[in-house]
Amino acid sequence: MADRQGLDLQELMMRAELSEDRFEHAVDRCFGCTAPDACKCLLETAGPQLNLPDYCRNEAFFDDMRSK
C-alpha cells in the first residue's frame, strides 16, 4: 500500500526519516487489518496509485510520511 501511495519506505529509512521501530509498527497495523482480503483485491486490481480505503489502519502514518 505504501508503494501505491507514492512512498518508498526503504528510502525514507536510509535517509533516517523513518525509524525501524516506526516501520515495524506500521507493518503490525497492516497485519492487524480487519479487511485483508479486500485490501489484497484492491491492490491487485487498482492502478499504480490509489486512494486509501476507509479501513486502512495506516492512513495517519502514510499522511505523515508523504509530508517528509
C-alpha positions as YAML, in Angstrom:
chain: A
units: angstrom
residues:
- id: 1
  name: MET
  ca: [0.00, 0.00, 0.00]
- id: 2
  name: ALA
  ca: [2.90, 2.35, 0.70]
- id: 3
  name: ASP
  ca: [4.09, 1.94, -2.89]
- id: 4
  name: ARG
  ca: [0.63, 2.84, -4.15]
- id: 5
  name: GLN
  ca: [0.78, 5.98, -2.02]
- id: 6
  name: GLY
  ca: [3.98, 7.01, -3.77]
- id: 7
  name: LEU
  ca: [6.14, 6.20, -0.75]
- id: 8
  name: ASP
  ca: [9.48, 4.43, -0.78]
- id: 9
  name: LEU
  ca: [9.77, 3.35, 2.84]
- id: 10
  name: GLN
  ca: [13.24, 1.87, 2.33]
- id: 11
  name: GLU
  ca: [14.47, 5.20, 1.01]
- id: 12
  name: LEU
  ca: [12.90, 7.03, 3.95]
- id: 13
  name: MET
  ca: [14.66, 4.65, 6.33]
- id: 14
  name: MET
  ca: [18.02, 5.13, 4.57]
- id: 15
  name: ARG
  ca: [17.58, 8.92, 4.89]
- id: 16
  name: ALA
  ca: [16.77, 8.44, 8.59]
- id: 17
  name: GLU
  ca: [13.31, 9.95, 8.10]
- id: 18
  name: LEU
  ca: [11.66, 6.71, 9.19]
- id: 19
  name: SER
  ca: [12.87, 4.67, 12.14]
- id: 20
  name: GLU
  ca: [12.88, 0.89, 12.09]
- id: 21
  name: ASP
  ca: [10.58, 0.91, 15.11]
- id: 22
  name: ARG
  ca: [8.02, 3.12, 13.39]
- id: 23
  name: PHE
  ca: [8.22, 0.96, 10.25]
- id: 24
  name: GLU
  ca: [7.59, -2.16, 12.34]
- id: 25
  name: HIS
  ca: [4.56, -0.53, 13.99]
- id: 26
  name: ALA
  ca: [3.13, 0.23, 10.54]
- id: 27
  name: VAL
  ca: [3.66, -3.40, 9.50]
- id: 28
  name: ASP
  ca: [1.97, -4.58, 12.71]
- id: 29
  name: ARG
  ca: [-1.03, -2.33, 11.98]
- id: 30
  name: CYS
  ca: [-1.20, -3.80, 8.48]
- id: 31
  name: PHE
  ca: [-1.08, -7.36, 9.81]
- id: 32
  name: GLY
  ca: [-3.93, -6.44, 12.16]
- id: 33
  name: CYS
  ca: [-6.11, -5.31, 9.26]
- id: 34
  name: THR
  ca: [-9.79, -6.14, 9.55]
- id: 35
  name: ALA
  ca: [-10.19, -6.48, 5.78]
- id: 36
  name: PRO
  ca: [-7.08, -8.23, 4.41]
- id: 37
  name: ASP
  ca: [-8.96, -9.91, 1.55]
- id: 38
  name: ALA
  ca: [-10.48, -6.63, 0.41]
- id: 39
  name: CYS
  ca: [-7.09, -4.93, 0.64]
- id: 40
  name: LYS
  ca: [-5.42, -7.69, -1.37]
- id: 41
  name: CYS
  ca: [-8.12, -7.46, -4.03]
- id: 42
  name: LEU
  ca: [-7.81, -3.67, -4.17]
- id: 43
  name: LEU
  ca: [-4.03, -3.86, -4.56]
- id: 44
  name: GLU
  ca: [-4.35, -6.47, -7.32]
- id: 45
  name: THR
  ca: [-6.94, -4.58, -9.35]
- id: 46
  name: ALA
  ca: [-6.21, -0.87, -8.83]
- id: 47
  name: GLY
  ca: [-3.91, 1.22, -10.95]
- id: 48
  name: PRO
  ca: [-0.46, 2.44, -9.92]
- id: 49
  name: GLN
  ca: [-1.87, 4.94, -7.43]
- id: 50
  name: LEU
  ca: [-4.99, 4.58, -5.36]
- id: 51
  name: ASN
  ca: [-6.86, 6.28, -2.59]
- id: 52
  name: LEU
  ca: [-6.61, 4.57, 0.75]
- id: 53
  name: PRO
  ca: [-9.65, 2.54, 1.67]
- id: 54
  name: ASP
  ca: [-11.60, 3.67, 4.73]
- id: 55
  name: TYR
  ca: [-10.48, 0.64, 6.69]
- id: 56
  name: CYS
  ca: [-6.72, 1.29, 6.26]
- id: 57
  name: ARG
  ca: [-5.11, 1.43, 9.69]
- id: 58
  name: ASN
  ca: [-2.03, 3.26, 8.37]
- id: 59
  name: GLU
  ca: [-3.70, 6.36, 6.96]
- id: 60
  name: ALA
  ca: [-2.13, 8.74, 9.51]
- id: 61
  name: PHE
  ca: [1.25, 7.06, 9.04]
- id: 62
  name: PHE
  ca: [1.10, 7.44, 5.24]
- id: 63
  name: ASP
  ca: [-0.03, 11.06, 5.56]
- id: 64
  name: ASP
  ca: [2.93, 11.79, 7.82]
- id: 65
  name: MET
  ca: [5.40, 10.03, 5.52]
- id: 66
  name: ARG
  ca: [4.13, 11.97, 2.50]
- id: 67
  name: SER
  ca: [4.93, 15.21, 4.31]
- id: 68
  name: LYS
  ca: [8.64, 14.25, 4.53]
...
